[in-house]
Short mmCIF file of C-alpha atoms in Angstrom, two decimals:
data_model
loop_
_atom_site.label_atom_id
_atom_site.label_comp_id
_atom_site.label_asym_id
_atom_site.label_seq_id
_atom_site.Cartn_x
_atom_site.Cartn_y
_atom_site.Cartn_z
CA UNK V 208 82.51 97.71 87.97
CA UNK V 209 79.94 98.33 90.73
CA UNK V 210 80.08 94.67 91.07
CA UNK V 211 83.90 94.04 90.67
CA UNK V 212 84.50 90.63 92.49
CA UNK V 213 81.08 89.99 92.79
CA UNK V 214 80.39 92.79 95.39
CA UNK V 215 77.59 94.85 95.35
CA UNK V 216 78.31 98.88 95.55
CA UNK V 217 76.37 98.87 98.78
CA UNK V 218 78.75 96.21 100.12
CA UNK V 219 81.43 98.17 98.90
CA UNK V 220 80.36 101.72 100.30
CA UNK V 221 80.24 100.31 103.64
CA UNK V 222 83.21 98.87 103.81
CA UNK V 223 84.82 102.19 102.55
CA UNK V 224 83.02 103.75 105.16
CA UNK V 225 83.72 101.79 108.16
CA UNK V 226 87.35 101.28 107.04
CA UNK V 227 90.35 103.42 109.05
CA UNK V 228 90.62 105.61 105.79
CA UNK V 229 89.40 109.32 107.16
CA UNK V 230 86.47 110.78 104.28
CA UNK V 231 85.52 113.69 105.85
CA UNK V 232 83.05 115.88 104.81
CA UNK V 233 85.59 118.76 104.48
CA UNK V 234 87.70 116.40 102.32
CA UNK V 235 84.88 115.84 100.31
CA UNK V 236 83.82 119.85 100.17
CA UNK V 237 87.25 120.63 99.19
CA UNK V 238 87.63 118.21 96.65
CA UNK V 239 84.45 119.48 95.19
CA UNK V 240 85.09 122.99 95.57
CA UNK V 241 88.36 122.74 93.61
CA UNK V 242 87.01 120.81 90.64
CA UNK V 243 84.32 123.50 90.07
CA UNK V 244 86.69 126.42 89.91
CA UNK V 245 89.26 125.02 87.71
CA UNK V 246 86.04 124.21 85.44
CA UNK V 247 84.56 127.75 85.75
CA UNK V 248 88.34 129.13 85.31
CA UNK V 249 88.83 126.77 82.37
CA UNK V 250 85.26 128.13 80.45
CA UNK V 251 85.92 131.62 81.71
CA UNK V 252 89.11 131.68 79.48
CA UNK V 253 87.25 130.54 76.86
CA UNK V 254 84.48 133.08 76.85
CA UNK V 255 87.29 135.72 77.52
CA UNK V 256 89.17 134.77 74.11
CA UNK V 257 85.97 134.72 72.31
CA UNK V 258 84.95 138.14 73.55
CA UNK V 259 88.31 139.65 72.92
CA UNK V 260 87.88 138.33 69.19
CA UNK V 261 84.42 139.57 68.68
CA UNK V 262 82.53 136.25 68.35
CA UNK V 263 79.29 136.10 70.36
CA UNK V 264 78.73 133.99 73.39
CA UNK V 265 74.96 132.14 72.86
CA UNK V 266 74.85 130.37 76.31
CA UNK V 267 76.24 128.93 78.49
CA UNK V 268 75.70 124.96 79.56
CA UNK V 269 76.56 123.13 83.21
CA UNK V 270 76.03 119.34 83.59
CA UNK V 271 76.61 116.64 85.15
CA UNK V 272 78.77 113.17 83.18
CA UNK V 273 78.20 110.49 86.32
CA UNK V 274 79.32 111.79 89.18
CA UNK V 275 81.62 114.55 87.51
CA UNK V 276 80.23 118.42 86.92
CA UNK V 277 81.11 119.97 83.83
CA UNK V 278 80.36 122.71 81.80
CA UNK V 279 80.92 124.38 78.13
CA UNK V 280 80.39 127.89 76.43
CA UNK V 281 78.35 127.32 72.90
CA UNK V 282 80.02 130.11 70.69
CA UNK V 283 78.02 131.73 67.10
CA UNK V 284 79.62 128.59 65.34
CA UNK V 285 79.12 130.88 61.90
CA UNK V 286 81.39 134.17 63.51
CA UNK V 287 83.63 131.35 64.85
CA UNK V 288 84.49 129.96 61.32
CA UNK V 289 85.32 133.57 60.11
CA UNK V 290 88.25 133.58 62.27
CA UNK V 291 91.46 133.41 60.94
CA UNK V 292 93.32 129.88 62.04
CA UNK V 293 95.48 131.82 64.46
CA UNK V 294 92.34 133.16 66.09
CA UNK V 295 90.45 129.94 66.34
CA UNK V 296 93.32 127.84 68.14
CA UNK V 297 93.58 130.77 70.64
CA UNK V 298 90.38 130.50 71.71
CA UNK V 299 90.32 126.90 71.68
CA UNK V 300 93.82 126.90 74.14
CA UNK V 301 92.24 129.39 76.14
CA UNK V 302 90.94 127.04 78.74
CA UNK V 303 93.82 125.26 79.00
CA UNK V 304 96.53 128.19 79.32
CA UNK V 305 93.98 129.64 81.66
CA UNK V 306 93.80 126.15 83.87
CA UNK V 307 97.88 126.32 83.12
CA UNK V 308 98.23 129.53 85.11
CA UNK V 309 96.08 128.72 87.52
CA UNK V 310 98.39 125.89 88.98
CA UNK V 311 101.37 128.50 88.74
CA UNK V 312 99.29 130.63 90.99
CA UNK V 313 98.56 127.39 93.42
CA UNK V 314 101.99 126.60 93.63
CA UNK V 315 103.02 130.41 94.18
CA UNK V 316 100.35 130.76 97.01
CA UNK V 317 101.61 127.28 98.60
CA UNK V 318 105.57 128.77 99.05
CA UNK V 319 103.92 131.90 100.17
CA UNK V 320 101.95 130.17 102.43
CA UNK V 321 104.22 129.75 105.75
CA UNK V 322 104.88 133.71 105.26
CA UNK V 323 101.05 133.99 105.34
CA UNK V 324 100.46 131.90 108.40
CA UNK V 325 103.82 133.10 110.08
CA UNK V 326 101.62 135.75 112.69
CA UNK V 327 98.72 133.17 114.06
CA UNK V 328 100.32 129.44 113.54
CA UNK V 329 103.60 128.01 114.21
CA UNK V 330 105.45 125.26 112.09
CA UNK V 331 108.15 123.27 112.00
CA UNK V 332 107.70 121.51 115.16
CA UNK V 333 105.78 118.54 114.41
CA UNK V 334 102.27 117.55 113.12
CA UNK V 335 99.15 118.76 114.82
CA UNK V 336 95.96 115.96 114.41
CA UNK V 337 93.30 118.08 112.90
CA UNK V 338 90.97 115.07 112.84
CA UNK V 339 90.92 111.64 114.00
CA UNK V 340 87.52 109.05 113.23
CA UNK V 341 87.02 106.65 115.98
CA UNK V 342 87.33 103.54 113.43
CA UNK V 343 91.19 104.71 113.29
CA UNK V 344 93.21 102.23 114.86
CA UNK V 345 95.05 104.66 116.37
CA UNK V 346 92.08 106.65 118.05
CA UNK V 347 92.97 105.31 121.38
CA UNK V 348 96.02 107.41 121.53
CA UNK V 349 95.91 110.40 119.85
CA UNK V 350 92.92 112.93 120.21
CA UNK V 351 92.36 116.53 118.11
CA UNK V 352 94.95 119.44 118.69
CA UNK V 353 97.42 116.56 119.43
CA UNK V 354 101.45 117.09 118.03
CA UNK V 355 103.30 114.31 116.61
CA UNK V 356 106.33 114.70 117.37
CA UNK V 357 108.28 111.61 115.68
CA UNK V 358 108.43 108.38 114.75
CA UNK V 359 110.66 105.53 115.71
CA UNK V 360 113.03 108.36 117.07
CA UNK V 361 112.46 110.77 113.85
CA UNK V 362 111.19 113.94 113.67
CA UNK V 363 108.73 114.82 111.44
CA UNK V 364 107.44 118.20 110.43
CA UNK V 365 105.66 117.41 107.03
CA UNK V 366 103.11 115.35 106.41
CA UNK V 367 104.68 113.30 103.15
CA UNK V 368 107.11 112.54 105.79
CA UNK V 369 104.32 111.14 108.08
CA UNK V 370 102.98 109.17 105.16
CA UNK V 371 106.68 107.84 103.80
CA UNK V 372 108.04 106.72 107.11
CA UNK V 373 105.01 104.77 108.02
CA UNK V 374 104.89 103.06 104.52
CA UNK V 375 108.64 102.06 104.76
CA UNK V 376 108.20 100.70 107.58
CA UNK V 377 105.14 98.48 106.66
CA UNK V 378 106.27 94.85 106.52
CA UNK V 379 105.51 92.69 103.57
CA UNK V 380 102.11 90.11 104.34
CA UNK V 381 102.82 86.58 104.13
CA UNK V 382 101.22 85.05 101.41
CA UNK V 383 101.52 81.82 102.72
CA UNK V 384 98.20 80.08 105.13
CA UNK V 385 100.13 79.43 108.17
CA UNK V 386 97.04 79.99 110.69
CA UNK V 387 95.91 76.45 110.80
CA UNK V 388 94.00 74.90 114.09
CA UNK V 389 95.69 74.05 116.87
CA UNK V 390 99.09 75.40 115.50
CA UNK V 391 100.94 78.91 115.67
CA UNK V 392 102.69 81.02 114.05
CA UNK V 393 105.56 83.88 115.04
CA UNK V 394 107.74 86.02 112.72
CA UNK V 395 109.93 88.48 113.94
CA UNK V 396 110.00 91.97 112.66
CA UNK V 397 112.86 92.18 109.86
CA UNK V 398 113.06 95.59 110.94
CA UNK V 399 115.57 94.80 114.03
CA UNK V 400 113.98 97.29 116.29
CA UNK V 401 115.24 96.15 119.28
CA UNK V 402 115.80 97.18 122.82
CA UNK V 403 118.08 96.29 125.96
CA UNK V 404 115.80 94.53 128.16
CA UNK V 405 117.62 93.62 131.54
CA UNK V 406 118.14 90.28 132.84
CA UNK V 407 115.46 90.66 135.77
CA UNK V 408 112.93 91.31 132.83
CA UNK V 409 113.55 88.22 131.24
CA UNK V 410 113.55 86.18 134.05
CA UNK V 411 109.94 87.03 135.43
CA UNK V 412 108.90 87.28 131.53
CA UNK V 413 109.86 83.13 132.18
CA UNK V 414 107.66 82.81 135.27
CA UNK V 415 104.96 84.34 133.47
CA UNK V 416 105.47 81.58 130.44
CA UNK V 417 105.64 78.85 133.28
CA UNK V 418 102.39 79.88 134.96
CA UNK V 419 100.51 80.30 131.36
CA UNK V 420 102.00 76.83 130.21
CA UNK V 421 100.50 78.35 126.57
CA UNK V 422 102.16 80.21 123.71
CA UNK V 423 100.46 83.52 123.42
CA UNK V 424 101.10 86.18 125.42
CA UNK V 425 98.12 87.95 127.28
CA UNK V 426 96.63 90.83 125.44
CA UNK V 427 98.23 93.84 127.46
CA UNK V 428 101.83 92.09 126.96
CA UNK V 429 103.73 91.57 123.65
CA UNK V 430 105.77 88.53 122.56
CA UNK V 431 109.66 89.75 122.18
CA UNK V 432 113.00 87.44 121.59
CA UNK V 433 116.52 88.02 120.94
CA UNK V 434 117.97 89.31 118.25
CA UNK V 435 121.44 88.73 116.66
CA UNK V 436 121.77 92.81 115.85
CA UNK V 437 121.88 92.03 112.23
CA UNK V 438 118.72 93.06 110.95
CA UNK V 439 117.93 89.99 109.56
CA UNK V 440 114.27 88.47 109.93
CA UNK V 441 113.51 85.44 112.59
CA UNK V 442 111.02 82.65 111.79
CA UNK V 443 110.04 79.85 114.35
CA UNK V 444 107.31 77.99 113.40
CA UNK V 445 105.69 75.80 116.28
CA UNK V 446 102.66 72.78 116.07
CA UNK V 447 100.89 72.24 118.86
CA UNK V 448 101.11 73.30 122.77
CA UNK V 449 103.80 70.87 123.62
CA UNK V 450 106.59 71.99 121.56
CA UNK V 451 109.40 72.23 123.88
CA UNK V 452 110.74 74.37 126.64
CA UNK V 453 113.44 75.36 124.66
CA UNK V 454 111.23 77.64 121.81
CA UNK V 455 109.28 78.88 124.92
CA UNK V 456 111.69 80.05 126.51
CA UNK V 457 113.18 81.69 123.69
CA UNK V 458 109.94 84.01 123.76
CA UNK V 459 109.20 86.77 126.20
CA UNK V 460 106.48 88.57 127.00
CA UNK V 461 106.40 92.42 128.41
CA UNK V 462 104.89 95.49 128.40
CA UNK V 463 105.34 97.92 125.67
CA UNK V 464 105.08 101.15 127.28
CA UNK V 465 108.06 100.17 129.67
CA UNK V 466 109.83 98.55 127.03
CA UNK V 467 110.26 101.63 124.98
CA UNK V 468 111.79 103.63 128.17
CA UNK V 469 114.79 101.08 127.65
CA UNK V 470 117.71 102.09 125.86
CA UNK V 471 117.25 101.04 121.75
CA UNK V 472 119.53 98.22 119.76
CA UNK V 473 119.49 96.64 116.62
CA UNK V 474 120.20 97.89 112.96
CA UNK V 475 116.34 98.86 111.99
CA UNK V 476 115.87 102.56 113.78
CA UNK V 477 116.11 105.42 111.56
CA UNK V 478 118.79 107.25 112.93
CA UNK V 479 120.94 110.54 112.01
CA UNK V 480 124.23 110.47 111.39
CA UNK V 481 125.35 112.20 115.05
CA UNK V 482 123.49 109.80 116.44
CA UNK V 483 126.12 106.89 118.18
CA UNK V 484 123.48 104.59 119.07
CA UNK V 485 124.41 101.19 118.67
CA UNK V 486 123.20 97.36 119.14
CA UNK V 487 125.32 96.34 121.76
CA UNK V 488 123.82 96.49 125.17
CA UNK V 489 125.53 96.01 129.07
CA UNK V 490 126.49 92.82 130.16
CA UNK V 491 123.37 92.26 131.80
CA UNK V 492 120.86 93.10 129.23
CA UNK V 493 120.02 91.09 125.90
CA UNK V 494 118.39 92.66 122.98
CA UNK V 495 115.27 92.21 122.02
CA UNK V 496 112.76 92.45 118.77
CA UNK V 497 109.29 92.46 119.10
CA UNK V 498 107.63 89.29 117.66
CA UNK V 499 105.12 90.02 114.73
CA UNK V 500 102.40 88.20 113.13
CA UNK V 501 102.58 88.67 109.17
CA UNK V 502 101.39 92.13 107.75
CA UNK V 503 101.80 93.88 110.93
CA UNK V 504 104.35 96.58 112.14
CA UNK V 505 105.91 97.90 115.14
CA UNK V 506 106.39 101.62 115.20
CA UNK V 507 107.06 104.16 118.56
CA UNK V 508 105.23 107.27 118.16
CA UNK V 509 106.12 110.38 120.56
CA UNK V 510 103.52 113.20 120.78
CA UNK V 511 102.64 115.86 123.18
CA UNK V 512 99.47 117.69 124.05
CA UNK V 513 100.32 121.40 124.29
CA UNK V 514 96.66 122.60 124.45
CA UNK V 515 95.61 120.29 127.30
CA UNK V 516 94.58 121.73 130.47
CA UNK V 517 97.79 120.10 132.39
CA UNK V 518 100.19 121.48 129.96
CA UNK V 519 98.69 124.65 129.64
CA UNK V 520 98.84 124.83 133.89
CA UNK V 521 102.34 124.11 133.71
CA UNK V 522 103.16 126.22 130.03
CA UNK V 523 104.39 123.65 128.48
CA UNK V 524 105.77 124.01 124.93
CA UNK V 525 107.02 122.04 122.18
CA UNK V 526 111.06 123.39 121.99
CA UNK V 527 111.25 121.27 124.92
CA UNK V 528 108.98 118.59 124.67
CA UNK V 529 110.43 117.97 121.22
CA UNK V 530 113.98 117.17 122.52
CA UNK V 531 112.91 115.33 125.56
CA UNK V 532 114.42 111.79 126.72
CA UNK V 533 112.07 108.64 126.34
CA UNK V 534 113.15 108.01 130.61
CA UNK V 535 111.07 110.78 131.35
CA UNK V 536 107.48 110.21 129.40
CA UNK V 537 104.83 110.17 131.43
CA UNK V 538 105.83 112.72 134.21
CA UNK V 539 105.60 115.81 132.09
CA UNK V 540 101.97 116.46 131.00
CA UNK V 541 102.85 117.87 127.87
CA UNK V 542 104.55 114.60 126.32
CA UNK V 543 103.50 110.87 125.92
CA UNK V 544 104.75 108.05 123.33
CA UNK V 545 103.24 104.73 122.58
CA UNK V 546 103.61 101.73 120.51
CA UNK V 547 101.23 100.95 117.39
CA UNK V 548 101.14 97.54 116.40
CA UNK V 549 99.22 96.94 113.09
CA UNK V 550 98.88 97.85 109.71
CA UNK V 551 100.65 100.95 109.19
CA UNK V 552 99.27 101.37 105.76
CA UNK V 553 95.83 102.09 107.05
CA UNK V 554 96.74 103.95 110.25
CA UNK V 555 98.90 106.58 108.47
CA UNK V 556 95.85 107.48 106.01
CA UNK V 557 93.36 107.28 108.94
CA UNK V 558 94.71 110.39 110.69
CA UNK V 559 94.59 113.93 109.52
CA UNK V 560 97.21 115.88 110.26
CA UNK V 561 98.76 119.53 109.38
CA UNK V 562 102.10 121.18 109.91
CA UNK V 563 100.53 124.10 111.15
CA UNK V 564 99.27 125.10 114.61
CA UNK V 565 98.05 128.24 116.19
CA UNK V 566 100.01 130.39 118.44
CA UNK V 567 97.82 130.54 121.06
CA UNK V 568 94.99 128.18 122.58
CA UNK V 569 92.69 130.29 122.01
CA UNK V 570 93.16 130.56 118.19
CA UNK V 571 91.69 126.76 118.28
CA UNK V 572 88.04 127.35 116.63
CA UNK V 573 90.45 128.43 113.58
CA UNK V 574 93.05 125.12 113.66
CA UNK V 575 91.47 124.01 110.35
CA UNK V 576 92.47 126.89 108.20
CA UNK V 577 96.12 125.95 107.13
CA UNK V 578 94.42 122.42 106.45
CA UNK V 579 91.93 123.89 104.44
CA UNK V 580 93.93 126.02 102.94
CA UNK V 581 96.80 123.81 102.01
CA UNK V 582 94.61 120.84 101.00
CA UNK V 583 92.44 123.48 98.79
CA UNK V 584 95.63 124.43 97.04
CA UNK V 585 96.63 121.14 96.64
CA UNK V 586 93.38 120.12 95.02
CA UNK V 587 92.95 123.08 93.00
CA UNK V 588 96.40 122.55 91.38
CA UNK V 589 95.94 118.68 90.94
CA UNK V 590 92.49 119.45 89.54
CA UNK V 591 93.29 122.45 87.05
CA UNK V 592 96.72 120.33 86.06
CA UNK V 593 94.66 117.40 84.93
CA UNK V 594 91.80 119.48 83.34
CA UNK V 595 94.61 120.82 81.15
CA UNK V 596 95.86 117.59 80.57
CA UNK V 597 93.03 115.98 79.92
CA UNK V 598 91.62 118.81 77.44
CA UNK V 599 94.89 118.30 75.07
CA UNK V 600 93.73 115.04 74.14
CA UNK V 601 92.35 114.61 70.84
CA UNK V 602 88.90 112.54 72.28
CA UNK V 603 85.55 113.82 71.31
CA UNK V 604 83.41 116.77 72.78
CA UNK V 605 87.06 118.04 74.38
CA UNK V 606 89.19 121.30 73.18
CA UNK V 607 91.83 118.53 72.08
CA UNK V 608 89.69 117.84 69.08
CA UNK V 609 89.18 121.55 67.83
CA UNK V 610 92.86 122.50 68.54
CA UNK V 611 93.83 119.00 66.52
CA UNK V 612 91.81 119.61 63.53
CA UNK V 613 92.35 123.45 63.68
CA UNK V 614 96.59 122.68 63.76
CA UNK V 615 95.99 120.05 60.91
CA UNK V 616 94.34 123.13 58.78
CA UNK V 617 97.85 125.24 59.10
CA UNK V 618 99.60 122.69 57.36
CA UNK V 619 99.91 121.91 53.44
CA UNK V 620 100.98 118.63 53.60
CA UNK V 621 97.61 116.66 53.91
CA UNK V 622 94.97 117.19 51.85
CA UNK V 623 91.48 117.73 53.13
CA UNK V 624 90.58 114.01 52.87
CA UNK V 625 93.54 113.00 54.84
CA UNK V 626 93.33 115.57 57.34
CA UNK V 627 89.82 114.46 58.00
CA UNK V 628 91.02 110.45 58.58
CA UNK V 629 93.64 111.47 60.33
CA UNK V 630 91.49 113.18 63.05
CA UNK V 631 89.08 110.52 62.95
CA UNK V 632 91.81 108.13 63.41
CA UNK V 633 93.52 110.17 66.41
CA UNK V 634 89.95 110.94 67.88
CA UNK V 635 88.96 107.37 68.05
CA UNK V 636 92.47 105.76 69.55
CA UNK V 637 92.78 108.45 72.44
CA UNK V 638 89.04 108.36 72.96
CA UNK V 639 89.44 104.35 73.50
CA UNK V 640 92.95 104.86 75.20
CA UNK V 641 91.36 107.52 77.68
CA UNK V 642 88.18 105.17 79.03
CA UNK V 643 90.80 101.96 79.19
CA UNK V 644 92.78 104.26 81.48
CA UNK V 645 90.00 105.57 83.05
CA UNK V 646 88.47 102.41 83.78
CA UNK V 647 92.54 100.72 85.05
CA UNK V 648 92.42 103.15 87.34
CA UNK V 649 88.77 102.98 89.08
CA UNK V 650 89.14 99.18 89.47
CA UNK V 651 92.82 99.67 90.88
CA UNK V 652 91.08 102.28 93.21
CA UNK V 653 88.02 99.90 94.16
CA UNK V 654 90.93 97.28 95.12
CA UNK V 655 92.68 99.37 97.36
CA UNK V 656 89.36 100.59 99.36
CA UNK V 657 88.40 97.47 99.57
#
C-alpha cells in the first residue's frame, strides 16, 4: 500500500505535508498521548482483576505492531486455569469495562467542560483560530487569536458547524475535460448566492470588458452574471476569443470585497427564519452570482480581531462586532469579512479552530488549553471506545479470543471438539474480516490525503 497508484511513500508524505490539511505537532502529541492511556488503562484493569483474584502478575510486556504501541500483562497461566469460569471471563473483560468507563468519564468531563472554563475563557461567540499553516489557502486572511464570526451570514459557535457548513456548501467537480486550448469554460455557482449590484456597476464592469477585448477577468476582479433568483445552476460554454458580444456582455467583472457590502439576493444563503431577505432587488440593480470554475466555491466569511492592538485601543468586543452590518466592515478595527474562493473541502480542515477564548488578552500564552483539552478528550474517548471494540473480537492474541472460548466452556451444548472448531472457525473469519477492514480503510485514507 506504500505504493498504492504507483506512488512511492516519500511521494506521498510530501504531498500530505505540503497539502492545506493542518498536522501539527500537538495534533500528533495528542493523538499519541491518548492511545497510550487507554492502553495502560485497558492492562491496568487487567492486572487489577487478576490481583483481586489472587493470580500472580509475571511481567509485564510494551511493544510496538508497525506504527501502533501496545502492551499485555503475562498472568501464572497455571493459577489462571484454577479459576472458576466466572473468574476467568472477569478478568479477561476487565480491560474492556475498564476502557468502557473510561469514555463515560471523557464524555462526563466534556459537558463539564464549559463550567470548567467558565472563569478564564468565553464561548459562544464564535470560533477563535488557534493555528493557521501558511500552505492554508486561507492564510492570507485570517491570522492566530482571530474570531470567526460566520459564514455566508451564519453564525457559528462550534466547530462541527464550521466543518458542516463549509462541506455543504462545496460544489460537486465536473468530471467532464472542458479545459481544452484556446477555449473556456464558466459555470455558475448552483448555490444562487447573489447580490444587488447597481446599474453604474455594470456599466463600467462593460468598459472594462471593452478595453480587455478577452474573456477572463483580471486576477483582483471576479467574473459575476445574472441570475434568474431560482437557484438553479448557469452553464455557458464559449470556443475561442471571438464568440460574440452578446455572452460578453452577459459577464461582469468586480471586486469582491465591495461586492459583499451590497445588499444579498438569490435562493442559496442560509438564512433564519426572521430573516425577510429576499431576491428581488430595486429597480436599478440586477442580481448577480458569482461565476465559478468546476470544484470551486464561493463562501463570505466575517471575523473580527479582538486581541489586535487597534481593537484593544478602542475596547472592542465581540457582542457588538457579532451583530454588526456588512455596510460598515472595514471602519471598525475589530471586524473584517472576505470572500474565499476555492476548495472548501481543504480550507475548512486547514484551519484550527476552538470555541473557546480567554477573557482577557493577557490570558493568550494559555489560548491552547480548551483545544488541548477538548481535542484530548475527544481522542481519549475515540481511542478507549475502539480499544474496547476492537478487544471483543474473537481475532488472535486479543481478549476477544479468551472471553470467546471461556463463554463457549459455560455452555453444555457443544462438546469439547466442537467448541474447539467453533473458535477456530470464529478466530480465523474475524481475524481475516478485521485486516480486510483494516486495510479498506488505510487505502480509502491514502486517497483522501492524496
Amino acid at each position: 500500500m506504500f505504493y498504492f497508484r504507483t506512488r512511492s511513500l516519500s511521494a506521498w508524505l510530501q504531498n500530505l505535508l505540503t497539502s492545506g490539511y493542518i498536522i501539527s505537532i500537538m495534533d500528533t502529541m495528542i493523538f499519541i498521548m491518548s492511545t497510550i492511556l487507554s492502553i495502560a488503562f485497558h492492562e491496568f484493569g487487567h492486572a487489577i482483576a487478576a490481583a483481586s483474584e489472587g493470580v500472580e502478575i509475571e511481567y509485564v510486556a510494551i511493544f510496538v505492531a508497525v506504527l501502533f504501541p501496545g502492551a499485555f500483562v503475562a498472568l501464572n497461566y497455571d493459577q489462571l486455569q484454577n479459576l472458576p469460569l466466572f473468574s476467568m471471563l472477569r478478568i479477561y473483560c476487565a480491560g474492556i469495562w475498564h476502557n468502557v468507563m473510561l469514555c463515560a468519564v471523557c464524555v462526563l468531563m466534556t459537558l463539564l467542560l464549559p463550567v470548567v472554563l467558565y472563569p478564564l475563557y468565553v464561548s459562544g461567540d464564535g470560533l477563535m483560530v488557534t493555528g493557521i499553516p501558511q500552505t492554508s489557502p486561507l492564510s492570507e486572511y485570517l491570522s492566530a487569536h482571530d474570531v470567526i464570526l460566520s459564514v455566508d451570514g451564519l453564525k457559528i459557535t462550534r466547530t462541527d458547524e464550521w466543518i458542516k457548513i463549509l462541506n455543504q456548501g462545496t460544489t460537486t467537480k465536473s468530471s467532464s475535460s472542458e479545459f481544452l486550448e484556446g477555449s473556456q469554460r464558466y459555470v455558475a455557482t448552483s448555490s444562487g448566492k447573489g447580490y444587488c449590484v447597481p446599474d453604474s456597476w455594470m456599466d463600467a464592469s462593460k468598459n472594462l470588458w471593452q478595453i480587455r477585448n478577452e474573456l477572463p477577468c483580471p486576477d483582483e476582479l471576479i467574473a459575476f452574471e445574472k441570475d434568474t433568483c431560482n437557484g438553479s445552476a448557469i452553464s455557458t460554454e464559449k470556443t475561442g476569443r471571438g464568440s460574440g458580444s452578446k455572452e460578453v456582455e452577459e459577464k461582469y467583472c468586480l471586486i469582491a470585497k465591495d461586492v459583499i457590502k451590497l445588499r444579498k439576493c438569490g435562493n442559496g444563503w442560509k438564512r433564519t427564519e426572521d430573516d425577510e431577505s429576499s431576491c428581488a432587488c430595486l429597480e436599478d440593480e440586477y442580481c448577480l452570482v458569482p461565476v465559478l470554475t468546476p470544484g470551486f466555491s464561493w463562501i463570505e466569511v466575517s471575523y473580527s480581531k479582538p486581541y489586535s492592538l487597534g481593537c484593544l485601543q478602542k475596547g472592542g468586543n465581540l457582542s457588538s462586532s457579532s451583530h454588526a452590518a456588512n455596510n460598515d466592515l472595514g471602519q471598525n478595527p475589530c471586524d473584517g469579512s472576505f470572500v474565499y474562493v476555492g476548495n472548501l473541502l481543504s480550507a475548512a480542515h486547514s484551519v484550527r479552530v476552538s470555541p473557546y477564548r480567554p477573557r482577557w488578552a493577557f490570558l493568550l500564552f494559555i489560548a491552547d488549553i480548551p483545544y488541548i483539552l477538548e481535542n484530548g478528550l475527544s481522542s481519549l474517548l475515540h481511542a478507549s471506545g475502539a480499544l474496547a471494540v476492537v478487544n471483543c473480537l474473537p481475532v488472535y492474541f486479543l481478549d476477544g479470543e479468551a472471553i470467546l472460548e471461556t463463554s463457549l466452556s459455560y455452555g453444555t451444548w457443544f462438546s469439547r471438539r466442537q467448541q474447539r472448531n467453533i473458535l477456530k472457525l470464529c478466530r480465523f473469519v474475524w481475524t481475516v474480516l478485521s485486516i480486510i477492514f483494516l486495510c479498506h480503510n488505510t487505502i480509502v485514507w491514502i486517497r483522501i490525503a492524496n
